[in-house]
Amino acid sequence: YIKQCVESLINQTYPNKEIIVVDDGSTDRSGEICDELAATDGRIIVFHQNNQGTSEARNTGLKLATGQYIGFVDSDDFIDLDFYKKLYGKAKETDADAVKGKLYLYDINTNKVYLEAWIDINDSVKKNKANFYFTFTTAIYKSSLIKEYNIRFLEGLIHFEDPYFTINAATHYNKLEVIDDAKYYYINNPNS
């Protein structure tokens, strides 16, 4: 899925971006595929490291990021082509510390798309920003806030690193915006 993921970033309608790919000791061709894609697009930075885990890989990306806002896309997911344009537009319009889009589950066996976790998490986030405790990949975050408060993923966690990051971030930002038409697709493989 890595090629589809990176191509969804390359082809974004928002052009002013850096794409940081952290190869966390992959044992398949993922690292090579990313290097090949980077050779065709100067906005892609590929960083290879020994396998350290999901949190460590995300923290490596945070250290390398230089943009005004930071977003995350998992290697087996993809996003709509205007995902970052919509999030960034809302961030600039409102001076938000974070802007959240919407997550959809994409079932690879049926090619059907379902609303995030079959419920509308954005509605609960609109009522209370503390409800934004996972699906951090559906948002962008002001990088100055991430750096000022040294917000990181808790290293050593194998699962549920996202609530740690999003709750920590939520305690520091003043303004969270939620938009429903910026779509992030989480690949759901029931056989995996």
PDB file of C-alpha atoms in Angstrom, residues 21-160:
ATOM      1  CA  VAL A  21       8.753   9.057   4.894  1.00  0.00           C
ATOM      2  CA  VAL A  22      10.269   7.139   7.790  1.00  0.00           C
ATOM      3  CA  ASP A  23      11.256   3.600   6.843  1.00  0.00           C
ATOM      4  CA  ASP A  24      11.316   1.898  10.232  1.00  0.00           C
ATOM      5  CA  GLY A  25      13.389  -1.113   9.253  1.00  0.00           C
ATOM      6  CA  SER A  26      10.918  -2.524   6.744  1.00  0.00           C
ATOM      7  CA  THR A  27      11.650  -6.062   5.600  1.00  0.00           C
ATOM      8  CA  ASP A  28       9.794  -5.841   2.293  1.00  0.00           C
ATOM      9  CA  ARG A  29      10.379  -3.454  -0.627  1.00  0.00           C
ATOM     10  CA  SER A  30       8.751  -0.445   1.093  1.00  0.00           C
ATOM     11  CA  GLY A  31      12.033   1.404   1.602  1.00  0.00           C
ATOM     12  CA  GLU A  32      13.074   0.872  -2.021  1.00  0.00           C
ATOM     13  CA  ILE A  33       9.680   1.983  -3.313  1.00  0.00           C
ATOM     14  CA  CYS A  34       9.931   5.184  -1.248  1.00  0.00           C
ATOM     15  CA  ASP A  35      13.458   5.845  -2.547  1.00  0.00           C
ATOM     16  CA  GLU A  36      12.189   5.403  -6.118  1.00  0.00           C
ATOM     17  CA  LEU A  37       9.342   7.852  -5.502  1.00  0.00           C
ATOM     18  CA  ALA A  38      11.730  10.340  -3.854  1.00  0.00           C
ATOM     19  CA  ALA A  39      13.927  10.240  -6.967  1.00  0.00           C
ATOM     20  CA  THR A  40      10.967  11.576  -8.958  1.00  0.00           C
ATOM     21  CA  ASP A  41       9.860  14.281  -6.489  1.00  0.00           C
ATOM     22  CA  GLY A  42      12.228  16.558  -4.560  1.00  0.00           C
ATOM     23  CA  ARG A  43       9.609  17.214  -1.858  1.00  0.00           C
ATOM     24  CA  ILE A  44      10.036  13.666  -0.536  1.00  0.00           C
ATOM     25  CA  ILE A  45      12.579  12.980   2.197  1.00  0.00           C
ATOM     26  CA  VAL A  46      13.096   9.297   3.006  1.00  0.00           C
ATOM     27  CA  PHE A  47      14.730   8.457   6.325  1.00  0.00           C
ATOM     28  CA  HIS A  48      15.790   4.847   6.879  1.00  0.00           C
ATOM     29  CA  GLN A  49      16.270   3.616  10.427  1.00  0.00           C
ATOM     30  CA  ASN A  50      16.505   0.289  12.215  1.00  0.00           C
ATOM     31  CA  ASN A  51      13.155  -0.990  13.417  1.00  0.00           C
ATOM     32  CA  GLN A  52      12.273   0.904  16.598  1.00  0.00           C
ATOM     33  CA  GLY A  53       8.485   0.863  16.539  1.00  0.00           C
ATOM     34  CA  THR A  54       5.602   3.070  15.509  1.00  0.00           C
ATOM     35  CA  SER A  55       6.039   5.782  18.130  1.00  0.00           C
ATOM     36  CA  GLU A  56       9.758   6.124  17.483  1.00  0.00           C
ATOM     37  CA  ALA A  57       9.173   6.338  13.722  1.00  0.00           C
ATOM     38  CA  ARG A  58       6.590   9.087  14.210  1.00  0.00           C
ATOM     39  CA  ASN A  59       8.934  10.976  16.550  1.00  0.00           C
ATOM     40  CA  THR A  60      11.677  10.761  13.906  1.00  0.00           C
ATOM     41  CA  GLY A  61       9.281  12.407  11.464  1.00  0.00           C
ATOM     42  CA  LEU A  62       8.488  15.136  13.999  1.00  0.00           C
ATOM     43  CA  LYS A  63      12.210  15.877  14.438  1.00  0.00           C
ATOM     44  CA  LEU A  64      12.702  16.198  10.678  1.00  0.00           C
ATOM     45  CA  ALA A  65       9.599  18.285   9.939  1.00  0.00           C
ATOM     46  CA  THR A  66      10.114  21.954   9.083  1.00  0.00           C
ATOM     47  CA  GLY A  67       6.618  22.989   7.960  1.00  0.00           C
ATOM     48  CA  GLN A  68       4.212  25.372   9.656  1.00  0.00           C
ATOM     49  CA  TYR A  69       1.737  22.522  10.183  1.00  0.00           C
ATOM     50  CA  ILE A  70       2.338  18.796  10.649  1.00  0.00           C
ATOM     51  CA  GLY A  71       0.138  15.917   9.526  1.00  0.00           C
ATOM     52  CA  PHE A  72       0.489  12.141   9.592  1.00  0.00           C
ATOM     53  CA  VAL A  73      -0.582   9.428   7.153  1.00  0.00           C
ATOM     54  CA  ASP A  74      -0.072   5.751   7.945  1.00  0.00           C
ATOM     55  CA  SER A  75       1.762   3.802   5.257  1.00  0.00           C
ATOM     56  CA  ASP A  76      -1.222   1.652   4.342  1.00  0.00           C
ATOM     57  CA  ASP A  77      -3.763   4.494   4.208  1.00  0.00           C
ATOM     58  CA  PHE A  78      -4.459   7.261   1.689  1.00  0.00           C
ATOM     59  CA  ILE A  79      -6.154  10.659   1.553  1.00  0.00           C
ATOM     60  CA  ASP A  80      -8.344  12.650  -0.828  1.00  0.00           C
ATOM     61  CA  LEU A  81      -6.351  14.831  -3.188  1.00  0.00           C
ATOM     62  CA  ASP A  82      -7.567  18.051  -1.536  1.00  0.00           C
ATOM     63  CA  PHE A  83      -7.230  16.794   2.060  1.00  0.00           C
ATOM     64  CA  TYR A  84      -4.377  19.092   3.106  1.00  0.00           C
ATOM     65  CA  LYS A  85      -5.604  22.054   1.066  1.00  0.00           C
ATOM     66  CA  LYS A  86      -8.880  21.978   3.000  1.00  0.00           C
ATOM     67  CA  LEU A  87      -7.253  21.493   6.411  1.00  0.00           C
ATOM     68  CA  TYR A  88      -4.624  24.172   5.808  1.00  0.00           C
ATOM     69  CA  GLY A  89      -7.212  26.614   4.413  1.00  0.00           C
ATOM     70  CA  LYS A  90      -9.294  26.274   7.570  1.00  0.00           C
ATOM     71  CA  ALA A  91      -6.198  26.617   9.756  1.00  0.00           C
ATOM     72  CA  LYS A  92      -5.171  29.863   8.064  1.00  0.00           C
ATOM     73  CA  GLU A  93      -8.726  31.210   8.077  1.00  0.00           C
ATOM     74  CA  THR A  94      -9.243  30.592  11.803  1.00  0.00           C
ATOM     75  CA  ASP A  95      -5.677  30.512  13.196  1.00  0.00           C
ATOM     76  CA  ALA A  96      -6.510  27.104  14.662  1.00  0.00           C
ATOM     77  CA  ASP A  97      -3.889  25.085  16.519  1.00  0.00           C
ATOM     78  CA  ALA A  98      -5.331  21.904  14.997  1.00  0.00           C
ATOM     79  CA  VAL A  99      -7.800  21.159  12.233  1.00  0.00           C
ATOM     80  CA  LYS A 100      -9.425  17.726  12.012  1.00  0.00           C
ATOM     81  CA  GLY A 101     -10.908  16.109   8.934  1.00  0.00           C
ATOM     82  CA  LYS A 102     -12.966  12.945   8.766  1.00  0.00           C
ATOM     83  CA  LEU A 103     -11.829   9.328   8.789  1.00  0.00           C
ATOM     84  CA  TYR A 104     -13.422   6.667   6.646  1.00  0.00           C
ATOM     85  CA  LEU A 105     -12.801   2.929   6.801  1.00  0.00           C
ATOM     86  CA  TYR A 106     -12.041   1.469   3.393  1.00  0.00           C
ATOM     87  CA  ASP A 107     -12.685  -2.281   3.234  1.00  0.00           C
ATOM     88  CA  ILE A 108     -10.283  -3.727   0.669  1.00  0.00           C
ATOM     89  CA  ASN A 109     -12.333  -6.904   0.216  1.00  0.00           C
ATOM     90  CA  THR A 110     -15.569  -5.137  -0.711  1.00  0.00           C
ATOM     91  CA  ASN A 111     -14.247  -1.707  -1.824  1.00  0.00           C
ATOM     92  CA  LYS A 112     -16.869  -0.183   0.469  1.00  0.00           C
ATOM     93  CA  VAL A 113     -16.312   2.947   2.533  1.00  0.00           C
ATOM     94  CA  TYR A 114     -17.730   3.327   6.039  1.00  0.00           C
ATOM     95  CA  LEU A 115     -17.852   6.326   8.337  1.00  0.00           C
ATOM     96  CA  GLU A 116     -15.105   6.295  10.977  1.00  0.00           C
ATOM     97  CA  ALA A 117     -15.719   3.434  13.365  1.00  0.00           C
ATOM     98  CA  TRP A 118     -19.292   3.470  11.989  1.00  0.00           C
ATOM     99  CA  ILE A 119     -20.030   6.589  14.071  1.00  0.00           C
ATOM    100  CA  ASP A 120     -19.441  10.287  13.499  1.00  0.00           C
ATOM    101  CA  ILE A 121     -16.573  11.164  15.820  1.00  0.00           C
ATOM    102  CA  ASN A 122     -16.471  14.723  14.460  1.00  0.00           C
ATOM    103  CA  ASP A 123     -19.849  15.469  16.039  1.00  0.00           C
ATOM    104  CA  SER A 124     -18.569  14.572  19.496  1.00  0.00           C
ATOM    105  CA  VAL A 125     -15.339  16.531  18.913  1.00  0.00           C
ATOM    106  CA  LYS A 126     -17.381  19.619  18.018  1.00  0.00           C
ATOM    107  CA  LYS A 127     -19.030  19.375  21.444  1.00  0.00           C
ATOM    108  CA  ASN A 128     -15.798  18.842  23.378  1.00  0.00           C
ATOM    109  CA  LYS A 129     -12.244  18.856  22.007  1.00  0.00           C
ATOM    110  CA  ALA A 130     -11.286  16.228  24.604  1.00  0.00           C
ATOM    111  CA  ASN A 131     -13.267  13.722  22.521  1.00  0.00           C
ATOM    112  CA  PHE A 132     -10.507  13.948  19.921  1.00  0.00           C
ATOM    113  CA  TYR A 133      -8.536  11.171  21.547  1.00  0.00           C
ATOM    114  CA  PHE A 134      -7.672   9.069  18.523  1.00  0.00           C
ATOM    115  CA  THR A 135      -7.561   9.230  14.713  1.00  0.00           C
ATOM    116  CA  PHE A 136      -4.786  11.809  14.996  1.00  0.00           C
ATOM    117  CA  THR A 137      -3.952  11.128  11.347  1.00  0.00           C
ATOM    118  CA  THR A 138      -7.101  12.997  10.304  1.00  0.00           C
ATOM    119  CA  ALA A 139      -5.687  16.329  11.477  1.00  0.00           C
ATOM    120  CA  ILE A 140      -2.924  18.849  11.045  1.00  0.00           C
ATOM    121  CA  TYR A 141      -1.246  20.474  14.030  1.00  0.00           C
ATOM    122  CA  LYS A 142       0.560  23.779  14.356  1.00  0.00           C
ATOM    123  CA  SER A 143       4.205  22.741  14.466  1.00  0.00           C
ATOM    124  CA  SER A 144       5.188  25.637  16.759  1.00  0.00           C
ATOM    125  CA  LEU A 145       2.802  24.226  19.387  1.00  0.00           C
ATOM    126  CA  ILE A 146       4.149  20.674  18.946  1.00  0.00           C
ATOM    127  CA  LYS A 147       7.714  21.946  19.338  1.00  0.00           C
ATOM    128  CA  GLU A 148       7.050  24.399  22.173  1.00  0.00           C
ATOM    129  CA  TYR A 149       5.462  21.732  24.374  1.00  0.00           C
ATOM    130  CA  ASN A 150       7.640  18.883  23.058  1.00  0.00           C
ATOM    131  CA  ILE A 151       4.566  16.810  22.210  1.00  0.00           C
ATOM    132  CA  ARG A 152       5.684  13.342  21.180  1.00  0.00           C
ATOM    133  CA  PHE A 153       4.458   9.782  20.885  1.00  0.00           C
ATOM    134  CA  LEU A 154       5.201   7.639  23.902  1.00  0.00           C
ATOM    135  CA  GLU A 155       8.024   5.351  22.889  1.00  0.00           C
ATOM    136  CA  GLY A 156       7.626   1.650  23.525  1.00  0.00           C
ATOM    137  CA  LEU A 157       3.875   1.596  22.915  1.00  0.00           C
ATOM    138  CA  ILE A 158       2.912  -0.940  20.287  1.00  0.00           C
ATOM    139  CA  HIS A 159      -0.772   0.022  20.147  1.00  0.00           C
ATOM    140  CA  PHE A 160      -2.809   3.103  21.086  1.00  0.00           C
TER     141      PHE A 160
END
